[in-house]
Amino acid sequence: MDNCTFGAWLTPYNILNEYQSNRTYTVHNNAMDVEIWDLNADPLDDLAWTELSYKTRPKRRSLRARLTIKPGATSVPNFECPSGKLVTFEIACADADCGMEFHQDEATPRIAWMIFQYPRMDDFTRNILIGLLVLIVAHQISFRFLIDPSKYRERVTIRAAHRAFHDDKPDRRHPPDALLPYRTNFNWDRALNLYDLKLRRDAPAKFAELRRIWAIDEEEYKREVQGEWSTFGEAAGLSGSLFFHSTNKHYLLKSLGRAFENRFLHEYFLPAYFDYVRENPGTLLNRVLDVLCSFDWRLGDGWLSPSHFLVLENIAREKEDDWETLDLKPMEYLEPFRDLVPERIQGSGVTDVLPDSKPLLIDSAVERTRFLMQLTRDAEFLARMGAIDWSVLVVRPPDGRGWRIALIDVFWSLKTPRAHLTKVASDAAGIPTQTVTADAEGYAREVVRMMERAIRVEGGQ
């Protein structure tokens, strides 16, 4: 015989597997209150059933019932379960004063019941459950992604960012000045999501301190990040990052899609970045103003929608149409060997070349020296972080004056296993050094040399 579950309305309890010689199971339940009453009298509440014996046919999985005892009945009928399984109740009632103990071979009351059963899953039930699962997934993704997946992903991402920026509730587990540890959570509410995610701000108090150091108006910043974000679409490069800009285009929201880059961000970069900016407020590193992240495991994590986003200062704000935007890397690591590295492990994107005929002009030798000293400090910091494949982003007017610069894409680090193994495999195969297989110190030196050649004092040689 199979075990069943038998109990009061909406309150089932388990059968103890005590096999009796008369092929019955015994239910012990001294804690449950069962509503028992005489149909012609007031209800008698809180009467405990202490023992109940019944017989059931095999292959019956579970049973729940509400029982109404009619004193004076002398027989218990057999009844047919909805699944066709026959169940016989054998109940005998002793004196009510003895606590409603039930024994066999006593006067038997009649029973009125309502039955709820859970039969063995058949093909029809299984198909129903599969259909419900499909409907749940369809509700999560709304099928809109089938029409235009990129637009749907952008809308969902912006909505998730808005929720994070508007959420002012304190996190009891992590104070606002504490960095979140890198981890993976499993939450059934979001496990089936392909695009939608719950983002949260990492260490908001620390980033607010950085914005004060850079004299960024907090009210204006809050108004912009909580306002409308517009998309640039897919980034022109191999990284495939998502880019959004605020209404005044002063701020960018950029995705960080690779898991090893997210780990580097949390475990290495951010802890050192805050201290470095305090000591070097004039750093040329692209200013990180906020980090939005999600650690929930999702079906679409990584390959469909990223889980981390950076709010960055946009150095290309208010640029004119004839201004150039250049993504510079040392040429020593590029042609003619870049195509030897598979695309899936290549770096951030297409690299530009600054012709010698179009230098970056600066007013004086003192300013040039000061700029190169800061660039050297920043490059040494990135070398300590093991960062390679980073770029010098230059926004340049046609006359070469008043240009802006930022060091970007600094999250490919040899401190992470994937980047390290990529370098080891490249070296073992004898492939010439590329931006993603370079030595961190050597890469930093080459970037400084590249900028030394590019920056010239106006009117000088």
Coordinates of N, CA and C in Angstrom, one line a residue, residues 23-139:
R23 N -3.5 -5.0 7.7 CA -3.3 -4.3 6.4 C -3.9 -2.9 6.5
T24 N -3.7 -2.2 7.6 CA -4.2 -0.8 7.7 C -3.0 0.0 8.2
Y25 N -3.1 1.3 7.9 CA -2.1 2.3 8.5 C -2.8 3.0 9.6
T26 N -2.0 3.4 10.6 CA -2.5 4.2 11.7 C -2.0 5.6 11.7
V27 N -2.9 6.6 11.8 CA -2.5 8.0 11.8 C -2.5 8.5 13.2
H28 N -1.4 9.1 13.7 CA -1.3 9.7 15.0 C -1.2 11.2 14.8
N29 N -2.1 11.9 15.4 CA -2.1 13.3 15.2 C -2.7 13.9 16.5
N30 N -1.9 14.2 17.5 CA -2.4 14.7 18.7 C -2.5 16.2 18.7
A31 N -1.9 16.9 17.7 CA -1.9 18.3 17.7 C -3.0 19.0 16.8
M32 N -3.5 18.2 15.9 CA -4.4 18.9 14.9 C -5.8 19.0 15.5
D33 N -6.5 20.1 15.3 CA -7.8 20.3 15.7 C -8.7 20.0 14.5
V34 N -9.7 19.2 14.7 CA -10.7 18.9 13.6 C -12.0 19.4 14.0
E35 N -12.7 20.0 13.1 CA -14.0 20.6 13.4 C -15.1 19.5 13.2
I36 N -15.7 19.1 14.4 CA -16.7 18.0 14.4 C -18.0 18.6 15.0
W37 N -19.1 18.3 14.5 CA -20.3 18.8 15.0 C -21.5 17.9 14.7
D38 N -22.5 18.1 15.4 CA -23.8 17.5 15.2 C -24.6 18.4 14.3
L39 N -25.2 17.9 13.2 CA -25.9 18.8 12.3 C -27.1 19.5 13.0
N40 N -27.6 18.9 14.0 CA -28.7 19.5 14.7 C -28.3 20.3 16.0
A41 N -27.1 20.5 16.2 CA -26.6 21.2 17.4 C -25.5 22.2 17.1
D42 N -25.1 22.9 18.1 CA -24.0 23.8 17.9 C -22.7 23.1 17.6
P43 N -21.7 23.8 16.8 CA -20.5 23.1 16.5 C -19.7 22.9 17.8
L44 N -18.9 21.8 17.8 CA -18.0 21.6 18.9 C -16.6 21.7 18.4
D45 N -15.9 22.8 18.8 CA -14.6 23.1 18.3 C -13.5 22.5 19.1
D46 N -12.3 22.4 18.5 CA -11.0 22.0 19.2 C -11.1 20.6 19.8
L47 N -11.7 19.7 19.0 CA -11.7 18.3 19.5 C -10.6 17.6 18.7
A48 N -9.7 17.0 19.4 CA -8.5 16.4 18.7 C -8.7 15.0 18.4
W49 N -8.4 14.6 17.2 CA -8.4 13.2 16.7 C -7.1 12.6 17.2
T50 N -7.1 11.6 18.0 CA -5.8 11.0 18.4 C -5.4 9.8 17.7
E51 N -6.4 9.1 17.1 CA -6.0 7.9 16.3 C -7.1 7.6 15.3
L52 N -6.7 7.2 14.1 CA -7.6 6.9 13.0 C -7.0 5.8 12.2
S53 N -7.8 4.7 11.9 CA -7.3 3.7 11.1 C -8.2 3.6 9.8
Y54 N -7.6 3.4 8.7 CA -8.4 3.2 7.5 C -7.6 2.3 6.5
K55 N -8.3 1.8 5.5 CA -7.7 1.0 4.5 C -7.7 1.7 3.2
T56 N -6.7 1.5 2.3 CA -6.6 2.1 1.0 C -6.0 1.1 0.0
R57 N -6.5 1.2 -1.2 CA -5.9 0.4 -2.3 C -4.5 0.9 -2.6
P58 N -3.6 0.0 -3.2 CA -2.3 0.5 -3.6 C -2.4 1.6 -4.7
K59 N -1.2 2.2 -4.9 CA -1.0 3.3 -5.9 C -1.8 4.5 -5.7
R60 N -2.3 4.7 -4.4 CA -3.0 6.0 -4.1 C -1.9 6.9 -3.4
R61 N -1.7 8.1 -4.0 CA -0.6 8.9 -3.4 C -1.0 9.8 -2.3
S62 N -2.1 10.5 -2.3 CA -2.4 11.4 -1.2 C -3.9 11.6 -1.2
L63 N -4.4 12.1 -0.1 CA -5.8 12.3 0.1 C -6.0 13.3 1.2
R64 N -6.9 14.2 1.0 CA -7.3 15.2 2.0 C -8.8 15.2 2.1
A65 N -9.3 15.4 3.3 CA -10.8 15.4 3.5 C -11.2 16.3 4.6
R66 N -12.5 16.7 4.5 CA -13.1 17.4 5.6 C -14.2 16.4 6.1
L67 N -14.2 16.1 7.4 CA -15.1 15.1 7.9 C -16.2 15.8 8.8
T68 N -17.4 15.3 8.6 CA -18.5 15.7 9.5 C -19.1 14.5 10.2
I69 N -19.0 14.4 11.5 CA -19.4 13.2 12.2 C -20.9 13.4 12.6
K70 N -21.7 12.4 12.3 CA -23.1 12.4 12.7 C -23.2 11.3 13.7
P71 N -23.3 11.6 15.0 CA -23.5 10.6 16.0 C -24.7 9.7 15.8
G72 N -24.6 8.5 16.1 CA -25.7 7.6 16.0 C -25.6 6.8 14.7
A73 N -24.8 7.1 13.7 CA -24.7 6.3 12.5 C -24.1 5.0 12.8
T74 N -24.5 4.0 12.1 CA -24.0 2.6 12.3 C -23.2 2.0 11.2
S75 N -23.0 2.7 10.1 CA -22.2 2.1 9.0 C -21.3 3.2 8.3
V76 N -20.3 2.7 7.7 CA -19.4 3.6 6.9 C -19.5 3.1 5.5
P77 N -19.9 3.9 4.5 CA -20.0 3.5 3.2 C -18.7 3.5 2.5
N78 N -18.6 2.6 1.4 CA -17.4 2.7 0.5 C -17.7 3.8 -0.5
F79 N -16.7 4.5 -1.0 CA -16.9 5.6 -1.9 C -15.8 5.5 -3.0
E80 N -16.2 5.9 -4.2 CA -15.3 5.9 -5.4 C -14.5 7.2 -5.5
C81 N -13.2 7.1 -5.4 CA -12.3 8.3 -5.6 C -12.4 8.8 -7.1
P82 N -12.1 10.1 -7.3 CA -12.2 10.6 -8.7 C -11.3 9.8 -9.6
S83 N -10.2 9.2 -9.1 CA -9.3 8.5 -10.0 C -9.7 7.0 -10.2
G84 N -10.8 6.6 -9.5 CA -11.3 5.3 -9.7 C -10.7 4.3 -8.6
K85 N -10.0 4.8 -7.6 CA -9.5 4.0 -6.6 C -10.4 3.9 -5.4
L86 N -10.7 2.7 -4.9 CA -11.7 2.5 -3.9 C -11.0 2.6 -2.5
V87 N -11.6 3.5 -1.6 CA -11.1 3.7 -0.3 C -12.2 3.4 0.7
T88 N -11.9 2.6 1.7 CA -12.9 2.2 2.8 C -12.4 2.8 4.1
F89 N -13.3 3.6 4.7 CA -13.0 4.2 6.0 C -13.7 3.2 7.1
E90 N -13.0 2.9 8.1 CA -13.5 2.1 9.2 C -13.2 2.9 10.5
I91 N -14.3 3.6 11.0 CA -14.1 4.5 12.2 C -15.1 4.1 13.2
A92 N -14.7 4.0 14.4 CA -15.6 3.7 15.5 C -15.4 4.8 16.6
C93 N -16.5 5.2 17.2 CA -16.5 6.4 18.1 C -16.8 5.9 19.5
A94 N -15.9 6.2 20.4 CA -16.1 5.9 21.8 C -16.8 7.1 22.4
D95 N -16.9 7.1 23.7 CA -17.5 8.2 24.5 C -16.8 9.5 24.2
A96 N -17.5 10.6 23.9 CA -16.9 11.9 23.6 C -16.0 12.4 24.8
D97 N -16.4 12.0 26.0 CA -15.6 12.5 27.1 C -14.2 11.9 27.2
C98 N -13.9 10.9 26.5 CA -12.6 10.3 26.5 C -11.7 10.9 25.5
G99 N -12.0 12.1 25.0 CA -11.1 12.8 24.1 C -11.3 12.3 22.6
M100 N -12.4 11.7 22.3 CA -12.7 11.3 20.9 C -11.6 10.3 20.4
E101 N -11.3 9.3 21.2 CA -10.4 8.3 20.8 C -11.3 7.3 19.9
F102 N -10.7 6.9 18.8 CA -11.4 6.0 17.9 C -10.8 4.6 18.0
H103 N -11.6 3.6 18.1 CA -11.2 2.2 18.1 C -12.1 1.4 17.2
Q104 N -11.5 0.4 16.7 CA -12.3 -0.5 15.8 C -13.2 -1.3 16.7
D105 N -14.3 -1.9 16.0 CA -15.2 -2.7 16.6 C -16.1 -2.0 17.7
E106 N -16.2 -0.7 17.5 CA -17.1 0.0 18.4 C -18.3 0.6 17.5
A107 N -19.2 1.3 18.1 CA -20.3 1.9 17.3 C -19.7 2.9 16.3
T108 N -20.1 2.8 15.1 CA -19.4 3.5 14.0 C -20.3 4.7 13.5
P109 N -19.8 5.9 13.5 CA -20.6 7.0 13.0 C -20.5 7.1 11.5
R110 N -21.5 7.8 10.9 CA -21.5 8.0 9.5 C -20.6 9.2 9.2
I111 N -20.0 9.3 8.0 CA -19.1 10.3 7.6 C -19.7 11.0 6.3
A112 N -19.6 12.4 6.3 CA -19.8 13.2 5.1 C -18.5 13.8 4.8
W113 N -18.1 13.9 3.5 CA -16.7 14.2 3.2 C -16.6 15.1 1.9
M114 N -15.5 15.8 1.8 CA -15.1 16.4 0.5 C -13.7 16.0 0.2
I115 N -13.4 15.4 -0.9 CA -12.2 14.7 -1.2 C -11.3 15.6 -2.2
F116 N -10.0 15.7 -1.9 CA -9.1 16.3 -2.8 C -7.9 15.3 -3.0
Q117 N -7.7 14.9 -4.2 CA -6.7 13.8 -4.4 C -5.6 14.3 -5.4
Y118 N -4.5 13.7 -5.3 CA -3.3 13.9 -6.2 C -2.9 12.6 -6.8
P119 N -3.5 12.2 -7.9 CA -3.1 10.9 -8.5 C -1.8 10.9 -9.2
R120 N -1.3 9.8 -9.6 CA -0.1 9.7 -10.3 C -0.1 10.5 -11.6
M121 N 1.0 11.2 -12.0 CA 0.9 12.1 -13.1 C 0.8 11.3 -14.4
D122 N -0.2 11.6 -15.2 CA -0.3 11.0 -16.5 C 0.1 11.9 -17.6
D123 N 0.0 11.5 -18.8 CA 0.4 12.4 -20.0 C -0.4 13.7 -20.0
F124 N -1.7 13.6 -19.8 CA -2.5 14.8 -19.9 C -2.0 15.8 -18.8
T125 N -1.8 15.4 -17.6 CA -1.4 16.3 -16.5 C 0.0 16.9 -16.8
R126 N 0.9 16.0 -17.3 CA 2.2 16.5 -17.6 C 2.2 17.6 -18.7
N127 N 1.4 17.4 -19.7 CA 1.2 18.3 -20.8 C 0.6 19.7 -20.3
I128 N -0.3 19.6 -19.4 CA -0.9 20.8 -18.8 C 0.2 21.5 -18.0
L129 N 1.0 20.8 -17.2 CA 2.1 21.5 -16.5 C 3.1 22.1 -17.4
I130 N 3.5 21.5 -18.5 CA 4.4 22.0 -19.5 C 3.8 23.3 -20.1
G131 N 2.5 23.2 -20.4 CA 1.9 24.4 -21.0 C 1.9 25.6 -20.0
L132 N 1.6 25.3 -18.7 CA 1.7 26.4 -17.7 C 3.1 27.0 -17.6
L133 N 4.1 26.1 -17.7 CA 5.5 26.6 -17.7 C 5.8 27.5 -18.9
V134 N 5.3 27.1 -20.0 CA 5.5 28.0 -21.2 C 4.8 29.3 -21.1
L135 N 3.6 29.3 -20.5 CA 2.9 30.6 -20.3 C 3.6 31.5 -19.3
I136 N 4.2 30.9 -18.2 CA 5.0 31.6 -17.3 C 6.2 32.3 -17.9
V137 N 6.9 31.5 -18.7 CA 8.1 32.1 -19.4 C 7.6 33.2 -20.4
A138 N 6.5 32.9 -21.1 CA 6.0 33.9 -22.0 C 5.6 35.2 -21.3
H139 N 5.1 35.1 -20.1 CA 4.7 36.3 -19.4 C 6.0 37.1 -19.0

